[in-house]
Amino acid sequence: MHAKIRKLQAQTRALEPEAAERAALLDKVRLYGESFLMNLAQRPAYLPTEDEGVGLYGSPISDNPIDLDTALDLLAHNVDRPGINPASPGAFGYIPGGGLYVAALGDYLAAISNRYAGLYYASPGAVRMEQMVLKWLASEVGYPESATGNLTSGGSIANLAGIVTAREAHNVRARDVERSVVYLSRQTHHSVDKALRIAGLRECVKRYIPLDDRYRMRAEALEESILNDKKAGLNPWLIIASAGTTDVGAVDPLVDVADLVRTHQLWLHTDGAYGGIFVLCAEGRKVLHGLDQANSLVIDPHKGLFLPYGTGAVLVREGRQLLEAHYYHNVPYLQDAEMAQTELSPADLSPELTRHFRGLRLWLALKLAGVAPFRAALEEKILLARYFHKKIQTIAGFEVGPYPDLSVATYRYVPKRGDVNAFNQKLAQAVQYDGRVFISSTMLNGKFTLRLAVLCFRSHLDEVDRVIEVLQEKVRELEE
Ligand SMILES: *Cc1c(COP(=O)(O)O)cnc(C)c1O
């Protein structure tokens, strides 16, 4: 047995490279990263390829190792080439983010030490670091000291955590679901629908509140709906407000909605996955007035704080409600953890137990840059969307959607003849295939609409001007 164990030990050697090997590996990875970043402006923002990365399959997972150079070649060709390049300064589709370099260093450090960020007892420092960034976020929102939060993998899970908290706080049991009413709008993000379904709330009554001409929920219509439902003996309990819709960046009337929530004793869950973070800048704060009134709130740092994917956040005004919905105790194998508990553990505030140490990437980015550059970048993004909105409507043929609340502008081109929707679909495709910039589209009231979502920290005035240039060029080609 002894000899066998020693033999197996020898076979694990590749799992722990020695110092010189580590240095060589890291150097190669660093150079790969440098080459990626140095060429970012020249790389397409979107690249459709015929192979779509299928080359990965040519090197199956097997007992035979490959070297890092080969692995990086596979990565470069199959992963970092085809599709959307979300790190690109020309990325204006969906909700772009970016991926701060310093956050990547935080991830590197988190992966090296592999601190256990789920339980306070296991890593009090890692947990404090997470709580600290969440407390900071809560204070920027204007939440009281009682607020608590959790760093999630993204907005979808954060919405789920908020909705589950609402369900528990209002004691909506299985037998109550069919008569419990959720108020939302057609602009609500689909992850909310998904969360309701996962949370066992599929059979809730859903009221889609009509929108005003800026795609914001109409508060009077909401009130009417609540009153009718009460009269009908139903149980109105949850309002989902959007603080920045994905489609157009619209912010629901948060103050009016919060008034209704108080009057009728409902739960307000505000989805600010995209837009909530704009409270960091003066322009955003004006638009987001009332954000602090939400009982639960979602903000995605992997959008507006430009972090790499995998960082969302849920904040709950009365933090104990998040705890009451997610804690678990009396697990025999966690008894050491429970006895040493003096601070809340992320595991008691989330469906997750073992998780990525997300706090480090966020903390490092905020500490090394300070908050001021984030405030400036966010204000810049709002102004860029407004600049685009103003400029594109001066170009013959273009019409625009509402004045941007935040950093999304909508527009479309009305051709001299032919079907407008079909033309805009071709226009979106032509811009995407060109690759210099990436934009996406949506349907608004049956109209095929183009979107400019400005949120990548690398996108500045020149890139927005480039979008206009590319649009004009493609319109000319399509009109011919
Ligand atoms: C992006 C987004 C989500 C989903 O967040 P993920 O991080 O993609 O899971 C939810 N709501 C809104 C408004 C969003 O923009």
CSV table of C-alpha atoms in Angstrom, one decimal, residues 7-472:
chain,number,residue,atom,x,y,z
A,7,LYS,CA,3.4,6.1,-6.8
A,8,LEU,CA,0.1,7.9,-7.0
A,9,GLN,CA,1.7,10.9,-5.3
A,10,ALA,CA,4.3,11.0,-8.0
A,11,GLN,CA,1.5,11.0,-10.6
A,12,THR,CA,-0.1,14.1,-9.1
A,13,ARG,CA,3.0,16.2,-9.7
A,14,ALA,CA,1.5,18.2,-12.6
A,15,LEU,CA,-1.1,19.6,-10.2
A,16,GLU,CA,1.5,21.7,-8.4
A,17,PRO,CA,4.0,23.4,-10.7
A,18,GLU,CA,7.2,24.6,-9.2
A,19,ALA,CA,8.2,28.2,-8.8
A,20,ALA,CA,10.1,28.5,-12.1
A,21,GLU,CA,7.3,26.8,-13.9
A,22,ARG,CA,4.8,29.1,-12.3
A,23,ALA,CA,6.8,32.1,-13.4
A,24,ALA,CA,6.9,30.9,-16.9
A,25,LEU,CA,3.2,30.1,-17.0
A,26,LEU,CA,2.2,33.4,-15.5
A,27,ASP,CA,4.4,35.3,-18.0
A,28,LYS,CA,2.7,33.6,-20.9
A,29,VAL,CA,-0.7,34.4,-19.6
A,30,ARG,CA,0.3,37.9,-18.9
A,31,LEU,CA,1.6,38.3,-22.5
A,32,TYR,CA,-1.6,36.8,-23.8
A,33,GLY,CA,-3.6,39.3,-21.8
A,34,GLU,CA,-1.4,42.2,-23.0
A,35,SER,CA,-1.8,41.2,-26.6
A,36,PHE,CA,-5.6,41.0,-26.2
A,37,LEU,CA,-5.8,44.4,-24.6
A,38,MET,CA,-3.3,46.1,-26.9
A,39,ASN,CA,-5.2,45.0,-29.9
A,40,LEU,CA,-8.7,45.6,-28.5
A,41,ALA,CA,-9.4,48.7,-30.5
A,42,GLN,CA,-8.5,46.9,-33.7
A,43,ARG,CA,-10.4,43.7,-33.0
A,44,PRO,CA,-13.9,43.5,-34.2
A,45,ALA,CA,-16.7,44.1,-31.6
A,46,TYR,CA,-18.5,41.2,-33.2
A,47,LEU,CA,-17.1,38.4,-35.4
A,48,PRO,CA,-19.3,35.8,-36.9
A,49,THR,CA,-17.1,32.9,-38.0
A,50,GLU,CA,-18.0,29.7,-39.8
A,51,ASP,CA,-16.2,27.4,-37.4
A,52,GLU,CA,-17.8,29.0,-34.3
A,53,GLY,CA,-15.0,27.7,-32.0
A,54,VAL,CA,-15.6,24.1,-33.0
A,55,GLY,CA,-11.8,23.6,-33.1
A,56,LEU,CA,-11.9,23.0,-29.4
A,57,TYR,CA,-13.3,19.6,-30.0
A,58,GLY,CA,-10.2,18.7,-32.0
A,59,SER,CA,-8.4,18.6,-28.7
A,60,PRO,CA,-10.6,16.4,-26.4
A,61,ILE,CA,-10.2,16.3,-22.6
A,62,SER,CA,-8.0,13.3,-22.0
A,63,ASP,CA,-5.2,11.8,-19.9
A,64,ASN,CA,-2.7,13.5,-22.2
A,65,PRO,CA,-1.7,17.0,-21.2
A,66,ILE,CA,-1.1,19.8,-23.7
A,67,ASP,CA,1.3,22.7,-23.0
A,68,LEU,CA,0.2,26.3,-22.2
A,69,ASP,CA,1.1,27.6,-25.6
A,70,THR,CA,-1.2,25.1,-27.3
A,71,ALA,CA,-3.9,25.9,-24.8
A,72,LEU,CA,-3.6,29.6,-25.4
A,73,ASP,CA,-3.7,29.1,-29.2
A,74,LEU,CA,-6.9,27.1,-28.7
A,75,LEU,CA,-8.3,29.9,-26.6
A,76,ALA,CA,-7.3,32.6,-29.0
A,77,HIS,CA,-8.8,30.9,-32.0
A,78,ASN,CA,-11.9,29.3,-30.7
A,79,VAL,CA,-13.0,31.5,-27.8
A,80,ASP,CA,-11.5,34.9,-28.0
A,81,ARG,CA,-12.3,35.4,-31.7
A,82,PRO,CA,-15.9,34.3,-32.7
A,83,GLY,CA,-19.0,36.1,-31.3
A,84,ILE,CA,-19.4,39.3,-29.4
A,85,ASN,CA,-16.4,40.9,-27.8
A,86,PRO,CA,-17.8,42.4,-24.7
A,87,ALA,CA,-14.5,43.9,-23.7
A,88,SER,CA,-14.5,46.0,-26.9
A,89,PRO,CA,-14.8,49.8,-26.7
A,90,GLY,CA,-17.2,49.4,-29.6
A,91,ALA,CA,-19.6,47.1,-27.6
A,92,PHE,CA,-23.0,48.8,-27.5
A,93,GLY,CA,-25.3,45.8,-27.6
A,94,TYR,CA,-27.6,44.4,-24.9
A,95,ILE,CA,-26.0,45.7,-21.7
A,96,PRO,CA,-22.3,45.9,-22.1
A,97,GLY,CA,-19.9,45.9,-19.1
A,98,GLY,CA,-16.2,45.5,-19.9
A,99,GLY,CA,-14.1,43.6,-17.3
A,100,LEU,CA,-11.7,45.8,-15.3
A,101,TYR,CA,-8.1,44.6,-15.4
A,102,VAL,CA,-7.6,45.1,-11.7
A,103,ALA,CA,-10.7,42.8,-11.0
A,104,ALA,CA,-8.9,40.1,-13.0
A,105,LEU,CA,-6.0,40.5,-10.6
A,106,GLY,CA,-8.4,40.2,-7.7
A,107,ASP,CA,-9.7,36.9,-9.2
A,108,TYR,CA,-6.1,35.7,-9.6
A,109,LEU,CA,-5.5,36.3,-6.0
A,110,ALA,CA,-8.8,34.8,-4.9
A,111,ALA,CA,-8.1,31.7,-6.9
A,112,ILE,CA,-4.6,31.3,-5.5
A,113,SER,CA,-5.5,31.6,-1.8
A,114,ASN,CA,-9.0,30.1,-2.4
A,115,ARG,CA,-10.4,31.7,0.7
A,116,TYR,CA,-13.7,30.3,1.7
A,117,ALA,CA,-16.1,33.2,1.4
A,118,GLY,CA,-19.3,31.4,2.3
A,119,LEU,CA,-18.8,31.2,6.1
A,120,TYR,CA,-17.6,33.9,8.5
A,121,TYR,CA,-15.8,31.3,10.6
A,122,ALA,CA,-13.9,29.9,7.7
A,123,SER,CA,-12.6,33.3,6.5
A,124,PRO,CA,-13.7,36.2,8.6
A,125,GLY,CA,-11.6,38.6,6.4
A,126,ALA,CA,-13.1,37.4,3.1
A,127,VAL,CA,-16.6,37.7,4.6
A,128,ARG,CA,-15.9,41.2,6.1
A,129,MET,CA,-14.6,42.3,2.7
A,130,GLU,CA,-17.8,41.2,1.0
A,131,GLN,CA,-20.0,42.8,3.7
A,132,MET,CA,-17.9,46.0,3.4
A,133,VAL,CA,-18.5,46.5,-0.3
A,134,LEU,CA,-22.2,45.6,0.2
A,135,LYS,CA,-22.5,48.1,3.0
A,136,TRP,CA,-20.8,50.7,0.8
A,137,LEU,CA,-23.3,50.0,-2.0
A,138,ALA,CA,-26.2,50.1,0.4
A,139,SER,CA,-25.1,53.5,1.7
A,140,GLU,CA,-24.7,54.9,-1.8
A,141,VAL,CA,-28.3,53.8,-2.4
A,142,GLY,CA,-29.4,55.5,0.8
A,143,TYR,CA,-30.3,52.4,2.6
A,144,PRO,CA,-30.4,52.5,6.5
A,145,GLU,CA,-27.9,50.6,8.6
A,146,SER,CA,-30.3,47.7,8.9
A,147,ALA,CA,-29.7,46.8,5.2
A,148,THR,CA,-27.8,43.6,4.3
A,149,GLY,CA,-27.0,42.1,1.0
A,150,ASN,CA,-25.3,39.3,-0.8
A,151,LEU,CA,-23.0,39.1,-3.8
A,152,THR,CA,-24.5,36.8,-6.3
A,153,SER,CA,-23.4,35.4,-9.7
A,154,GLY,CA,-25.5,38.0,-11.4
A,155,GLY,CA,-28.8,39.8,-11.6
A,156,SER,CA,-30.9,36.7,-12.3
A,157,ILE,CA,-29.9,35.0,-9.0
A,158,ALA,CA,-30.2,38.4,-7.2
A,159,ASN,CA,-33.7,38.7,-8.5
A,160,LEU,CA,-34.5,35.2,-7.3
A,161,ALA,CA,-33.1,36.0,-3.8
A,162,GLY,CA,-35.1,39.2,-3.6
A,163,ILE,CA,-38.3,37.5,-4.7
A,164,VAL,CA,-37.8,34.6,-2.3
A,165,THR,CA,-37.3,37.1,0.5
A,166,ALA,CA,-40.5,38.8,-0.5
A,167,ARG,CA,-42.4,35.5,-0.4
A,168,GLU,CA,-41.1,34.6,3.0
A,169,ALA,CA,-41.6,38.1,4.5
A,170,HIS,CA,-45.2,38.1,3.3
A,171,ASN,CA,-45.7,34.5,4.2
A,172,VAL,CA,-47.0,33.5,0.8
A,173,ARG,CA,-47.5,29.8,1.2
A,174,ALA,CA,-48.4,27.3,-1.5
A,175,ARG,CA,-52.1,27.5,-0.7
A,176,ASP,CA,-52.0,31.4,-1.1
A,177,VAL,CA,-50.2,31.5,-4.4
A,178,GLU,CA,-53.2,31.4,-6.7
A,179,ARG,CA,-54.8,34.5,-5.1
A,180,SER,CA,-51.6,36.4,-4.6
A,181,VAL,CA,-50.9,39.2,-7.1
A,182,VAL,CA,-47.6,40.4,-8.6
A,183,TYR,CA,-47.5,43.7,-10.4
A,184,LEU,CA,-44.9,44.2,-13.1
A,185,SER,CA,-44.7,45.5,-16.7
A,186,ARG,CA,-44.0,44.2,-20.2
A,187,GLN,CA,-40.6,45.8,-19.8
A,188,THR,CA,-39.7,43.8,-16.7
A,189,HIS,CA,-36.7,41.6,-17.4
A,190,HIS,CA,-37.4,38.0,-18.1
A,191,SER,CA,-35.3,36.8,-15.2
A,192,VAL,CA,-38.1,38.0,-12.9
A,193,ASP,CA,-40.5,35.7,-14.6
A,194,LYS,CA,-38.0,32.9,-14.3
A,195,ALA,CA,-37.4,33.7,-10.6
A,196,LEU,CA,-41.1,33.7,-9.9
A,197,ARG,CA,-41.4,30.3,-11.5
A,198,ILE,CA,-38.4,28.9,-9.7
A,199,ALA,CA,-39.7,30.3,-6.4
A,200,GLY,CA,-42.9,28.3,-6.8
A,201,LEU,CA,-44.9,31.4,-7.7
A,202,ARG,CA,-45.8,30.4,-11.3
A,203,GLU,CA,-49.5,30.4,-10.4
A,204,CYS,CA,-49.5,33.9,-9.0
A,205,VAL,CA,-51.9,36.4,-10.7
A,206,LYS,CA,-49.7,38.6,-12.8
A,207,ARG,CA,-50.8,42.2,-13.6
A,208,TYR,CA,-48.9,43.9,-16.4
A,209,ILE,CA,-49.3,47.5,-15.7
A,210,PRO,CA,-49.6,49.8,-18.7
A,211,LEU,CA,-46.7,52.0,-19.6
A,212,ASP,CA,-46.4,55.7,-20.4
A,213,ASP,CA,-44.8,57.0,-23.6
A,214,ARG,CA,-41.4,56.6,-22.0
A,215,TYR,CA,-42.0,52.9,-21.2
A,216,ARG,CA,-42.4,53.6,-17.5
A,217,MET,CA,-45.1,51.9,-15.4
A,218,ARG,CA,-48.1,54.2,-14.9
A,219,ALA,CA,-48.6,54.7,-11.1
A,220,GLU,CA,-52.3,55.5,-11.4
A,221,ALA,CA,-52.9,52.4,-13.4
A,222,LEU,CA,-51.0,50.4,-10.8
A,223,GLU,CA,-53.1,51.8,-8.0
A,224,GLU,CA,-56.3,51.1,-9.8
A,225,SER,CA,-55.2,47.5,-10.4
A,226,ILE,CA,-54.3,47.1,-6.7
A,227,LEU,CA,-57.7,48.5,-5.6
A,228,ASN,CA,-59.6,46.2,-8.0
A,229,ASP,CA,-57.7,43.2,-6.8
A,230,LYS,CA,-58.3,44.0,-3.2
A,231,LYS,CA,-62.0,44.4,-3.9
A,232,ALA,CA,-62.0,41.1,-5.7
A,233,GLY,CA,-60.7,39.4,-2.5
A,234,LEU,CA,-57.2,38.7,-4.0
A,235,ASN,CA,-53.9,39.2,-2.1
A,236,PRO,CA,-51.8,42.0,-3.7
A,237,TRP,CA,-48.3,41.5,-2.3
A,238,LEU,CA,-45.4,42.2,-4.7
A,239,ILE,CA,-44.6,45.0,-7.0
A,240,ILE,CA,-41.6,44.6,-9.4
A,241,ALA,CA,-40.3,48.0,-10.4
A,242,SER,CA,-37.5,48.5,-12.9
A,243,ALA,CA,-34.7,51.0,-12.2
A,244,GLY,CA,-33.4,51.0,-15.8
A,245,THR,CA,-35.1,48.6,-18.1
A,246,THR,CA,-32.9,46.5,-20.4
A,247,ASP,CA,-34.7,47.6,-23.5
A,248,VAL,CA,-34.7,51.3,-23.2
A,249,GLY,CA,-33.2,52.1,-19.8
A,250,ALA,CA,-36.5,53.4,-18.4
A,251,VAL,CA,-36.9,54.0,-14.7
A,252,ASP,CA,-40.3,53.4,-13.2
A,253,PRO,CA,-41.8,56.2,-11.0
A,254,LEU,CA,-40.1,54.8,-7.9
A,255,VAL,CA,-41.4,57.4,-5.4
A,256,ASP,CA,-45.1,57.0,-6.5
A,257,VAL,CA,-44.7,53.2,-6.5
A,258,ALA,CA,-43.2,53.3,-3.0
A,259,ASP,CA,-46.2,55.4,-1.8
A,260,LEU,CA,-48.5,52.7,-3.0
A,261,VAL,CA,-46.4,50.0,-1.4
A,262,ARG,CA,-46.7,51.8,2.0
A,263,THR,CA,-50.4,52.5,1.7
A,264,HIS,CA,-51.3,49.0,0.7
A,265,GLN,CA,-48.5,47.2,2.7
A,266,LEU,CA,-47.0,45.4,-0.3
A,267,TRP,CA,-43.4,44.4,-1.0
A,268,LEU,CA,-41.4,46.5,-3.5
A,269,HIS,CA,-38.7,44.7,-5.3
A,270,THR,CA,-36.7,47.0,-7.6
A,271,ASP,CA,-34.7,45.5,-10.4
A,272,GLY,CA,-31.8,47.8,-10.9
A,273,ALA,CA,-29.5,45.2,-12.3
A,274,TYR,CA,-28.5,47.5,-15.1
A,275,GLY,CA,-29.5,51.0,-13.8
A,276,GLY,CA,-29.3,51.0,-10.0
A,277,ILE,CA,-25.6,51.7,-10.0
A,278,PHE,CA,-26.1,55.1,-11.6
A,279,VAL,CA,-26.9,56.4,-8.1
A,280,LEU,CA,-23.1,56.9,-7.9
A,281,CYS,CA,-23.3,59.9,-10.2
A,282,ALA,CA,-25.3,63.2,-9.9
A,283,GLU,CA,-27.4,62.7,-13.1
A,284,GLY,CA,-28.3,59.2,-12.2
A,285,ARG,CA,-29.3,60.1,-8.7
A,286,LYS,CA,-31.9,62.5,-10.0
A,287,VAL,CA,-33.4,59.9,-12.2
A,288,LEU,CA,-33.3,57.2,-9.5
A,289,HIS,CA,-35.0,59.2,-6.8
A,290,GLY,CA,-36.8,56.7,-4.6
A,291,LEU,CA,-34.4,53.8,-5.2
A,292,ASP,CA,-33.9,53.6,-1.4
A,293,GLN,CA,-37.6,52.8,-0.9
A,294,ALA,CA,-37.3,49.3,-2.3
A,295,ASN,CA,-37.7,46.5,0.2
A,296,SER,CA,-35.3,44.5,-2.0
A,297,LEU,CA,-33.0,45.8,-4.7
A,298,VAL,CA,-30.8,44.3,-7.4
A,299,ILE,CA,-27.7,45.9,-8.8
A,300,ASP,CA,-25.2,44.1,-11.1
A,301,PRO,CA,-21.6,45.2,-10.5
A,302,HIS,CA,-20.7,43.2,-13.7
A,303,LYS,CA,-22.7,45.8,-15.6
A,304,GLY,CA,-22.3,49.3,-14.3
A,305,LEU,CA,-19.2,48.7,-12.1
A,306,PHE,CA,-17.5,47.2,-15.2
A,307,LEU,CA,-16.5,44.0,-13.3
A,308,PRO,CA,-16.0,40.7,-15.2
A,309,TYR,CA,-19.1,38.5,-15.4
A,310,GLY,CA,-20.2,36.7,-12.2
A,311,THR,CA,-20.9,39.6,-9.9
A,312,GLY,CA,-24.4,40.6,-9.1
A,313,ALA,CA,-25.8,42.0,-5.8
A,314,VAL,CA,-29.1,41.8,-3.9
A,315,LEU,CA,-29.7,44.3,-1.1
A,316,VAL,CA,-32.5,44.1,1.4
A,317,ARG,CA,-33.6,47.1,3.3
A,318,GLU,CA,-34.4,45.2,6.5
A,319,GLY,CA,-31.4,42.8,6.3
A,320,ARG,CA,-32.9,40.2,8.7
A,321,GLN,CA,-35.6,39.5,6.1
A,322,LEU,CA,-32.9,38.3,3.7
A,323,LEU,CA,-31.5,36.1,6.5
A,324,GLU,CA,-34.9,34.7,7.5
A,325,ALA,CA,-35.5,33.6,3.9
A,326,HIS,CA,-32.1,31.9,3.4
A,327,TYR,CA,-30.5,30.8,6.7
A,328,TYR,CA,-30.1,27.2,7.6
A,329,HIS,CA,-28.9,25.8,10.9
A,330,ASN,CA,-28.5,22.5,12.7
A,331,VAL,CA,-26.3,21.0,10.1
A,332,PRO,CA,-24.1,18.6,12.1
A,333,TYR,CA,-21.1,18.9,9.7
A,334,LEU,CA,-21.2,22.7,10.0
A,335,GLN,CA,-21.3,22.8,13.8
A,336,ASP,CA,-17.8,24.4,14.1
A,337,ALA,CA,-19.0,27.2,11.9
A,338,GLU,CA,-22.2,27.9,13.8
A,339,MET,CA,-20.5,28.1,17.2
A,340,ALA,CA,-17.9,30.6,16.0
A,341,GLN,CA,-20.5,32.8,14.2
A,342,THR,CA,-20.4,36.5,15.2
A,343,GLU,CA,-21.1,38.0,11.8
A,344,LEU,CA,-23.6,37.1,9.1
A,345,SER,CA,-22.3,34.5,6.7
A,346,PRO,CA,-23.0,34.9,3.0
A,347,ALA,CA,-24.2,31.3,3.1
A,348,ASP,CA,-27.1,32.3,5.4
A,349,LEU,CA,-28.1,35.1,3.0
A,350,SER,CA,-28.1,33.1,-0.3
A,351,PRO,CA,-29.0,29.8,-1.8
A,352,GLU,CA,-25.3,29.2,-2.2
A,353,LEU,CA,-22.8,27.6,0.2
A,354,THR,CA,-19.4,27.3,-1.4
A,355,ARG,CA,-18.9,30.2,-3.8
A,356,HIS,CA,-16.4,32.4,-5.6
A,357,PHE,CA,-14.8,35.0,-3.4
A,358,ARG,CA,-16.5,37.7,-5.4
A,359,GLY,CA,-15.8,40.4,-2.9
A,360,LEU,CA,-12.1,40.6,-3.7
A,361,ARG,CA,-12.4,41.6,-7.3
A,362,LEU,CA,-14.9,44.3,-6.3
A,363,TRP,CA,-12.9,45.6,-3.3
A,364,LEU,CA,-9.6,45.7,-5.2
A,365,ALA,CA,-11.1,47.6,-8.1
A,366,LEU,CA,-12.8,50.1,-5.8
A,367,LYS,CA,-9.7,50.5,-3.6
A,368,LEU,CA,-7.1,50.9,-6.3
A,369,ALA,CA,-9.1,53.4,-8.4
A,370,GLY,CA,-11.1,55.0,-5.7
A,371,VAL,CA,-14.8,55.5,-6.3
A,372,ALA,CA,-14.4,58.9,-8.2
A,373,PRO,CA,-13.5,57.4,-11.6
A,374,PHE,CA,-16.6,55.1,-11.4
A,375,ARG,CA,-18.8,58.1,-10.7
A,376,ALA,CA,-17.3,59.9,-13.7
A,377,ALA,CA,-17.6,57.0,-16.0
A,378,LEU,CA,-21.2,56.5,-15.2
A,379,GLU,CA,-22.1,60.2,-15.7
A,380,GLU,CA,-20.1,60.1,-18.9
A,381,LYS,CA,-22.2,57.1,-20.1
A,382,ILE,CA,-25.5,58.9,-19.5
A,383,LEU,CA,-24.3,62.0,-21.3
A,384,LEU,CA,-23.0,59.9,-24.2
A,385,ALA,CA,-26.4,58.3,-24.6
A,386,ARG,CA,-28.0,61.7,-24.6
A,387,TYR,CA,-25.4,63.1,-27.0
A,388,PHE,CA,-26.2,60.2,-29.4
A,389,HIS,CA,-29.9,60.7,-29.0
A,390,LYS,CA,-29.6,64.3,-29.9
A,391,LYS,CA,-27.2,63.8,-32.8
A,392,ILE,CA,-28.8,60.9,-34.6
A,393,GLN,CA,-32.1,62.7,-34.9
A,394,THR,CA,-30.4,65.5,-36.9
A,395,ILE,CA,-29.5,62.9,-39.6
A,396,ALA,CA,-32.2,62.7,-42.3
A,397,GLY,CA,-34.3,59.5,-42.0
A,398,PHE,CA,-33.5,58.6,-38.4
A,399,GLU,CA,-36.2,58.8,-35.7
A,400,VAL,CA,-35.6,58.3,-32.0
A,401,GLY,CA,-37.3,56.8,-29.0
A,402,PRO,CA,-37.7,58.7,-25.7
A,403,TYR,CA,-35.0,60.9,-24.2
A,404,PRO,CA,-32.7,58.5,-22.3
A,405,ASP,CA,-33.4,58.2,-18.6
A,406,LEU,CA,-30.0,56.5,-18.3
A,407,SER,CA,-27.5,55.3,-20.9
A,408,VAL,CA,-29.7,53.5,-23.5
A,409,ALA,CA,-30.9,55.3,-26.6
A,410,THR,CA,-33.4,53.8,-29.0
A,411,TYR,CA,-33.7,54.8,-32.7
A,412,ARG,CA,-34.5,53.5,-36.1
A,413,TYR,CA,-34.2,54.6,-39.7
A,414,VAL,CA,-37.2,55.2,-41.9
A,415,PRO,CA,-36.2,54.4,-45.5
A,416,LYS,CA,-37.4,56.2,-48.5
A,417,ARG,CA,-39.5,53.2,-49.5
A,418,GLY,CA,-40.1,49.7,-48.4
A,419,ASP,CA,-40.8,48.0,-45.1
A,420,VAL,CA,-39.4,49.9,-42.1
A,421,ASN,CA,-39.0,46.9,-39.8
A,422,ALA,CA,-37.3,44.8,-42.5
A,423,PHE,CA,-34.9,47.7,-43.3
A,424,ASN,CA,-33.9,48.1,-39.7
A,425,GLN,CA,-33.3,44.4,-39.2
A,426,LYS,CA,-31.0,44.6,-42.2
A,427,LEU,CA,-29.3,47.7,-40.9
A,428,ALA,CA,-28.7,46.1,-37.5
A,429,GLN,CA,-27.2,43.0,-39.2
A,430,ALA,CA,-25.1,45.1,-41.5
A,431,VAL,CA,-23.6,47.0,-38.6
A,432,GLN,CA,-23.0,43.8,-36.6
A,433,TYR,CA,-21.3,42.1,-39.6
A,434,ASP,CA,-19.1,45.2,-40.2
A,435,GLY,CA,-17.7,44.5,-36.7
A,436,ARG,CA,-16.3,48.0,-35.9
A,437,VAL,CA,-19.1,48.5,-33.4
A,438,PHE,CA,-21.8,46.2,-32.0
A,439,ILE,CA,-25.4,47.2,-31.5
A,440,SER,CA,-28.5,45.2,-30.7
A,441,SER,CA,-32.2,45.6,-31.5
A,442,THR,CA,-35.5,45.1,-29.8
A,443,MET,CA,-39.2,45.3,-30.7
A,444,LEU,CA,-41.1,48.2,-29.2
A,445,ASN,CA,-44.9,48.4,-29.9
A,446,GLY,CA,-44.4,46.2,-33.0
A,447,LYS,CA,-41.6,48.4,-34.3
A,448,PHE,CA,-38.2,46.9,-35.0
A,449,THR,CA,-36.0,49.3,-33.0
A,450,LEU,CA,-32.2,49.7,-32.7
A,451,ARG,CA,-30.6,50.3,-29.3
A,452,LEU,CA,-27.4,52.0,-28.3
A,453,ALA,CA,-26.5,50.8,-24.8
A,454,VAL,CA,-23.5,52.8,-23.5
A,455,LEU,CA,-22.0,51.1,-20.5
A,456,CYS,CA,-18.5,49.7,-21.4
A,457,PHE,CA,-16.0,51.8,-19.5
A,458,ARG,CA,-13.8,51.8,-22.6
A,459,SER,CA,-16.5,53.5,-24.8
A,460,HIS,CA,-16.1,57.2,-25.1
A,461,LEU,CA,-17.1,60.1,-27.4
A,462,ASP,CA,-15.0,58.7,-30.4
A,463,GLU,CA,-16.7,55.4,-30.2
A,464,VAL,CA,-20.2,56.9,-30.1
A,465,ASP,CA,-19.3,59.0,-33.1
A,466,ARG,CA,-18.0,55.9,-34.8
A,467,VAL,CA,-21.5,54.2,-34.3
A,468,ILE,CA,-23.1,57.2,-36.1
A,469,GLU,CA,-20.5,57.0,-38.9
A,470,VAL,CA,-21.1,53.3,-39.4
A,471,LEU,CA,-24.8,53.7,-39.3
A,472,GLN,CA,-24.7,56.4,-42.0
